[in-house]
PDB file of C-alpha atoms in Angstrom:
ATOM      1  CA  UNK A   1       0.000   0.000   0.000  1.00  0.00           C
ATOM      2  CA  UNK A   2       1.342   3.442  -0.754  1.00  0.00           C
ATOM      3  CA  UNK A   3       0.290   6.760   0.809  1.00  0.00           C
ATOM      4  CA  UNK A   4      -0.112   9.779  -1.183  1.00  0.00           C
ATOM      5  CA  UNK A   5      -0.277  13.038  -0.521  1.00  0.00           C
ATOM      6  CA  UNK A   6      -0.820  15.693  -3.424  1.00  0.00           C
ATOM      7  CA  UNK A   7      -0.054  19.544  -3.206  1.00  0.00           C
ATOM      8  CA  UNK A   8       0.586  22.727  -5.587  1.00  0.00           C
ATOM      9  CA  UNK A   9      -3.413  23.297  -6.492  1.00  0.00           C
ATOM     10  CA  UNK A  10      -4.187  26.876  -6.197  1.00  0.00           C
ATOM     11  CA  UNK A  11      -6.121  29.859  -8.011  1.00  0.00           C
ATOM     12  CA  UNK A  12      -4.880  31.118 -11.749  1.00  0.00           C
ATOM     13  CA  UNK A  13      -6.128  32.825 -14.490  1.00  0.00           C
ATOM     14  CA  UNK A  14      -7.124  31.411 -17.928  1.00  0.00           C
ATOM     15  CA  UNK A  15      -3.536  30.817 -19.866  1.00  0.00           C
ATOM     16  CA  UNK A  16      -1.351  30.656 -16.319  1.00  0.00           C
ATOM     17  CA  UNK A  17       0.672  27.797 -14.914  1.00  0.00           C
ATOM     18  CA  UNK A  18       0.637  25.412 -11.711  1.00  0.00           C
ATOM     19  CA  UNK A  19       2.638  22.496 -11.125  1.00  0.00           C
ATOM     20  CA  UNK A  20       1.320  19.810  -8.821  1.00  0.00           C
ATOM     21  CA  UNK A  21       3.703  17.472  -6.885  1.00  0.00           C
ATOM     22  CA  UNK A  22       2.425  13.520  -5.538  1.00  0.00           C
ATOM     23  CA  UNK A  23       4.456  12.582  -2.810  1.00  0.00           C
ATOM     24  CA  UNK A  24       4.455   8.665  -1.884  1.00  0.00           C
ATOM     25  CA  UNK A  25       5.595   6.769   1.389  1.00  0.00           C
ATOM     26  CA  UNK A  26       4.700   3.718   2.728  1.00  0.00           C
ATOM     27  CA  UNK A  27       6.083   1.272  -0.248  1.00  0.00           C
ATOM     28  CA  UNK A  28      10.069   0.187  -0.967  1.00  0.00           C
ATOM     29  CA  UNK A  29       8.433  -1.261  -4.272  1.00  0.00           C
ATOM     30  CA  UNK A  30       7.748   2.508  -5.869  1.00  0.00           C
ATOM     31  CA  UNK A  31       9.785   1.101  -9.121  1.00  0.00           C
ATOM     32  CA  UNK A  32       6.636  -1.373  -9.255  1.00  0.00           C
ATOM     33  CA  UNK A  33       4.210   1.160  -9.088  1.00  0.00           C
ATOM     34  CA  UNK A  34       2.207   3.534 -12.115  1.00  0.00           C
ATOM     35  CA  UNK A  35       1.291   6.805 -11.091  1.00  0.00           C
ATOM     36  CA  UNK A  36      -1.284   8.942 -12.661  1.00  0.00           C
ATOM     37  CA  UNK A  37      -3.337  11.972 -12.251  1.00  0.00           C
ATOM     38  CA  UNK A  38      -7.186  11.989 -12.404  1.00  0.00           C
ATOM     39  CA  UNK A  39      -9.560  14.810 -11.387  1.00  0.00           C
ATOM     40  CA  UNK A  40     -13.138  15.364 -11.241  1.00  0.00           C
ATOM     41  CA  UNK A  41     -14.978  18.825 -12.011  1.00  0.00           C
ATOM     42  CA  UNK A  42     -18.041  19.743  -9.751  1.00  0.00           C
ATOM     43  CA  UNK A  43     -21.070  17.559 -11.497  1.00  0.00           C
ATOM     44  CA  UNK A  44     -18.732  15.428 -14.060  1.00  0.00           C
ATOM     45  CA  UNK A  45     -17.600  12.138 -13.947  1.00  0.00           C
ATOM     46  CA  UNK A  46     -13.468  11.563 -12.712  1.00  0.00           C
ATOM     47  CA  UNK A  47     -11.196  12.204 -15.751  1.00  0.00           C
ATOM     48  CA  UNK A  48      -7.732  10.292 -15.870  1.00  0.00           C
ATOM     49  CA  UNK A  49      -5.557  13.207 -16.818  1.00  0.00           C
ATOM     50  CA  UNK A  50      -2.246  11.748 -17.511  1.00  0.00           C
ATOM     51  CA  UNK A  51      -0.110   8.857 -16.028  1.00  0.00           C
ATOM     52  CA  UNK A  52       3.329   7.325 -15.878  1.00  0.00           C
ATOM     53  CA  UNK A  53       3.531   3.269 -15.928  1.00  0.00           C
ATOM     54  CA  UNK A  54       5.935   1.488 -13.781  1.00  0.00           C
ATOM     55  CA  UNK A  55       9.436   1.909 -13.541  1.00  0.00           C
ATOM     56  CA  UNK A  56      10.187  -1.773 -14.100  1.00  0.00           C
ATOM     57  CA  UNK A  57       8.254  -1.572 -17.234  1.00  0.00           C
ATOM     58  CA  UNK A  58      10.978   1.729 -18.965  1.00  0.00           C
ATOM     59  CA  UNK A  59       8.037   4.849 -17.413  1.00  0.00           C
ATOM     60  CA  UNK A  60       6.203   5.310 -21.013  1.00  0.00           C
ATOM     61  CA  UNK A  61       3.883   8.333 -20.192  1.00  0.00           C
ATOM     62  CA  UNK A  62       0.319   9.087 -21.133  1.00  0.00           C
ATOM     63  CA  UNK A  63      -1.952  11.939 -21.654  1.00  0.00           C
ATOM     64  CA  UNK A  64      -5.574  12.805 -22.623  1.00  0.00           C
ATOM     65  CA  UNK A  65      -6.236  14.202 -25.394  1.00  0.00           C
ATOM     66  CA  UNK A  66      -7.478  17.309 -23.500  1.00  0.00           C
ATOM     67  CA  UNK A  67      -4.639  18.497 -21.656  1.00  0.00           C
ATOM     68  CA  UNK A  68      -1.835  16.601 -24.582  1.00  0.00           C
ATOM     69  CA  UNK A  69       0.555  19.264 -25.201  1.00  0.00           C
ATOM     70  CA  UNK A  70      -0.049  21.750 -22.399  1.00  0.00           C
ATOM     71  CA  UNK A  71       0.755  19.066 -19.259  1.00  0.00           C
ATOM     72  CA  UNK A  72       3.839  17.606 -18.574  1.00  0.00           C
ATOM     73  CA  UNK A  73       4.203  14.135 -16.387  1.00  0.00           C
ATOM     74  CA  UNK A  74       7.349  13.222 -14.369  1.00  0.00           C
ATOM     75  CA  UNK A  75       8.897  11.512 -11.656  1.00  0.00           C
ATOM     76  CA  UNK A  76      12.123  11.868  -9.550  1.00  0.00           C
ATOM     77  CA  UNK A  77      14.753   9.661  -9.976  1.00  0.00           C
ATOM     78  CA  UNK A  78      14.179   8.069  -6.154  1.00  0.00           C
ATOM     79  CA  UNK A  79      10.371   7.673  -7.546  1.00  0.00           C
ATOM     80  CA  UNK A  80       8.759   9.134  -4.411  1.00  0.00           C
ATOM     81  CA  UNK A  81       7.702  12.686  -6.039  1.00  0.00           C
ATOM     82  CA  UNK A  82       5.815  12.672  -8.972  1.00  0.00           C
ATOM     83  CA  UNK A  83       4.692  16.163 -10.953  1.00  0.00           C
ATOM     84  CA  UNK A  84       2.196  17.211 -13.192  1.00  0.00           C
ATOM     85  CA  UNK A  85       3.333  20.420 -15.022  1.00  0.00           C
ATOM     86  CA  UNK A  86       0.135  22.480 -16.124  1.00  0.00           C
ATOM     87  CA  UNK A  87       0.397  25.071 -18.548  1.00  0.00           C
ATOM     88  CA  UNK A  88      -1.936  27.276 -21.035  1.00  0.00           C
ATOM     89  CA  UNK A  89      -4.557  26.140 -18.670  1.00  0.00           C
ATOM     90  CA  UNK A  90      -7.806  26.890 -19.015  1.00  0.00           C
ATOM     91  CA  UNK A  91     -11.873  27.487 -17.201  1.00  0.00           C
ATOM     92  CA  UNK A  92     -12.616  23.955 -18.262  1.00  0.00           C
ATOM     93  CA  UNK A  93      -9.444  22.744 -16.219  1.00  0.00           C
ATOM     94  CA  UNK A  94     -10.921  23.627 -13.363  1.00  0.00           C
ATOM     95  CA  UNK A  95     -11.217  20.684 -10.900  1.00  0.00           C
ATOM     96  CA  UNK A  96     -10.002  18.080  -8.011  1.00  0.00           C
ATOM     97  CA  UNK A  97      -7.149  17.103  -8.994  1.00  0.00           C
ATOM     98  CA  UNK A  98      -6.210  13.196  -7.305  1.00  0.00           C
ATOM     99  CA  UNK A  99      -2.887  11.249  -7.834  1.00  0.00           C
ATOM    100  CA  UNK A 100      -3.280   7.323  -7.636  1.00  0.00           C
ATOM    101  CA  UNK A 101      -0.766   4.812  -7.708  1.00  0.00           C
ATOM    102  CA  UNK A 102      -1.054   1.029  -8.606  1.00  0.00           C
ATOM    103  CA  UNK A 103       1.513  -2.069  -8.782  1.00  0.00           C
ATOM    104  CA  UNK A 104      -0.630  -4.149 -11.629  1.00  0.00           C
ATOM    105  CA  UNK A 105       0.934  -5.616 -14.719  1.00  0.00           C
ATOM    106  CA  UNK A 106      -0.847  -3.319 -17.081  1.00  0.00           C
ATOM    107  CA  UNK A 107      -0.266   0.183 -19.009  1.00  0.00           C
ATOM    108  CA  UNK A 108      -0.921   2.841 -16.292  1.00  0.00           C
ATOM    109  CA  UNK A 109      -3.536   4.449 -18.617  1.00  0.00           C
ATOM    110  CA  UNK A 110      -4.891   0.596 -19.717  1.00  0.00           C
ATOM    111  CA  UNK A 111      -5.686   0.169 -15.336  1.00  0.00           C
ATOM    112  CA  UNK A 112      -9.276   0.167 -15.110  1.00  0.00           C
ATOM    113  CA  UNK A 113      -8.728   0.547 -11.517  1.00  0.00           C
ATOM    114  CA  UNK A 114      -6.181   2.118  -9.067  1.00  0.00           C
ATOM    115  CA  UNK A 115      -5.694   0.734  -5.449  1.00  0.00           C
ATOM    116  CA  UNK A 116      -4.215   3.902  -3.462  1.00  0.00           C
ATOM    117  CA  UNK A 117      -5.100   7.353  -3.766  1.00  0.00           C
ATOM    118  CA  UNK A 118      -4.317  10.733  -2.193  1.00  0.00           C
ATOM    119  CA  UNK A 119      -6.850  13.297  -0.835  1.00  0.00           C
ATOM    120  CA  UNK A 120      -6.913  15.871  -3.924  1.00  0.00           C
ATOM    121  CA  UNK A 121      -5.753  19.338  -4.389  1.00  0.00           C
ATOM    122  CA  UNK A 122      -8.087  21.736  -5.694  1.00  0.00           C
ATOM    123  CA  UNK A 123      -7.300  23.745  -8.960  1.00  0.00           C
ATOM    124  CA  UNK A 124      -9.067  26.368  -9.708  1.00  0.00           C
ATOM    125  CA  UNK A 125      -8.802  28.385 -13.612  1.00  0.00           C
ATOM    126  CA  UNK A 126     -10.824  31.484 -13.178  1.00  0.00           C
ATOM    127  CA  UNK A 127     -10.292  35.141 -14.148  1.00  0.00           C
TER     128      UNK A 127
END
């Protein structure tokens, strides 16, 4: 089981910048582990965001089409921080923002489900 604890969220206008960080604990195995970063807007159903597969399996990243090009994924090298660079954001980025983290065989953004997650960080894209 890993603990996760997610921070940077704040207030920014439409075309600013935040980066979140995921800090994990609790696990020696964080090379077995895929990260990724959901969030859910007020009234809409939870959105995986973008993700990072295992160490073990080489890291390949993943994005949704909605935030490809203006987020940017990434771990540390000791695997316990992950980011999630936002730029050019914009209103409809406005959400909960959750990391998760899961030691399954598949594709992080192929996991259907993901066994530990943090409490959120709000982000909120308003002018």
């Amino acid at each position: 089981q890993v603990h996760l604890v997610e921070s940077g969220g704040g207030r920014v206008q439409p075309g600013g910048s935040l980066r979140l960080s995921c800090v994990a604990s609790g696990s020696r195995r964080l090379k077995n582990y895929a990260i990724a970063w959901f969030r859910q807007a007020p009234g809409k159903e939870r959105e995986r965001v973008s993700c990072v597969s295992s160490a073990v399996s080489g890291g390949p990243v993943w994005y949704a089409d909605s935030v490809k090009g203006r987020f940017t994924i990434s771990r540390d090298k000791d695997l316990y921080t992950t980011y999630l660079q936002m730029d050019s954001l914009k209103p409809e980025d406005t959400a909960v923002y959750y990391c998760a983290a899961d030691d399954g065989p598949l594709s992080c953004h192929r996991k259907d489900t993901y066994d530990d997650w943090g409490l959120g960080t709000q982000v909120t894209v308003s002018s």
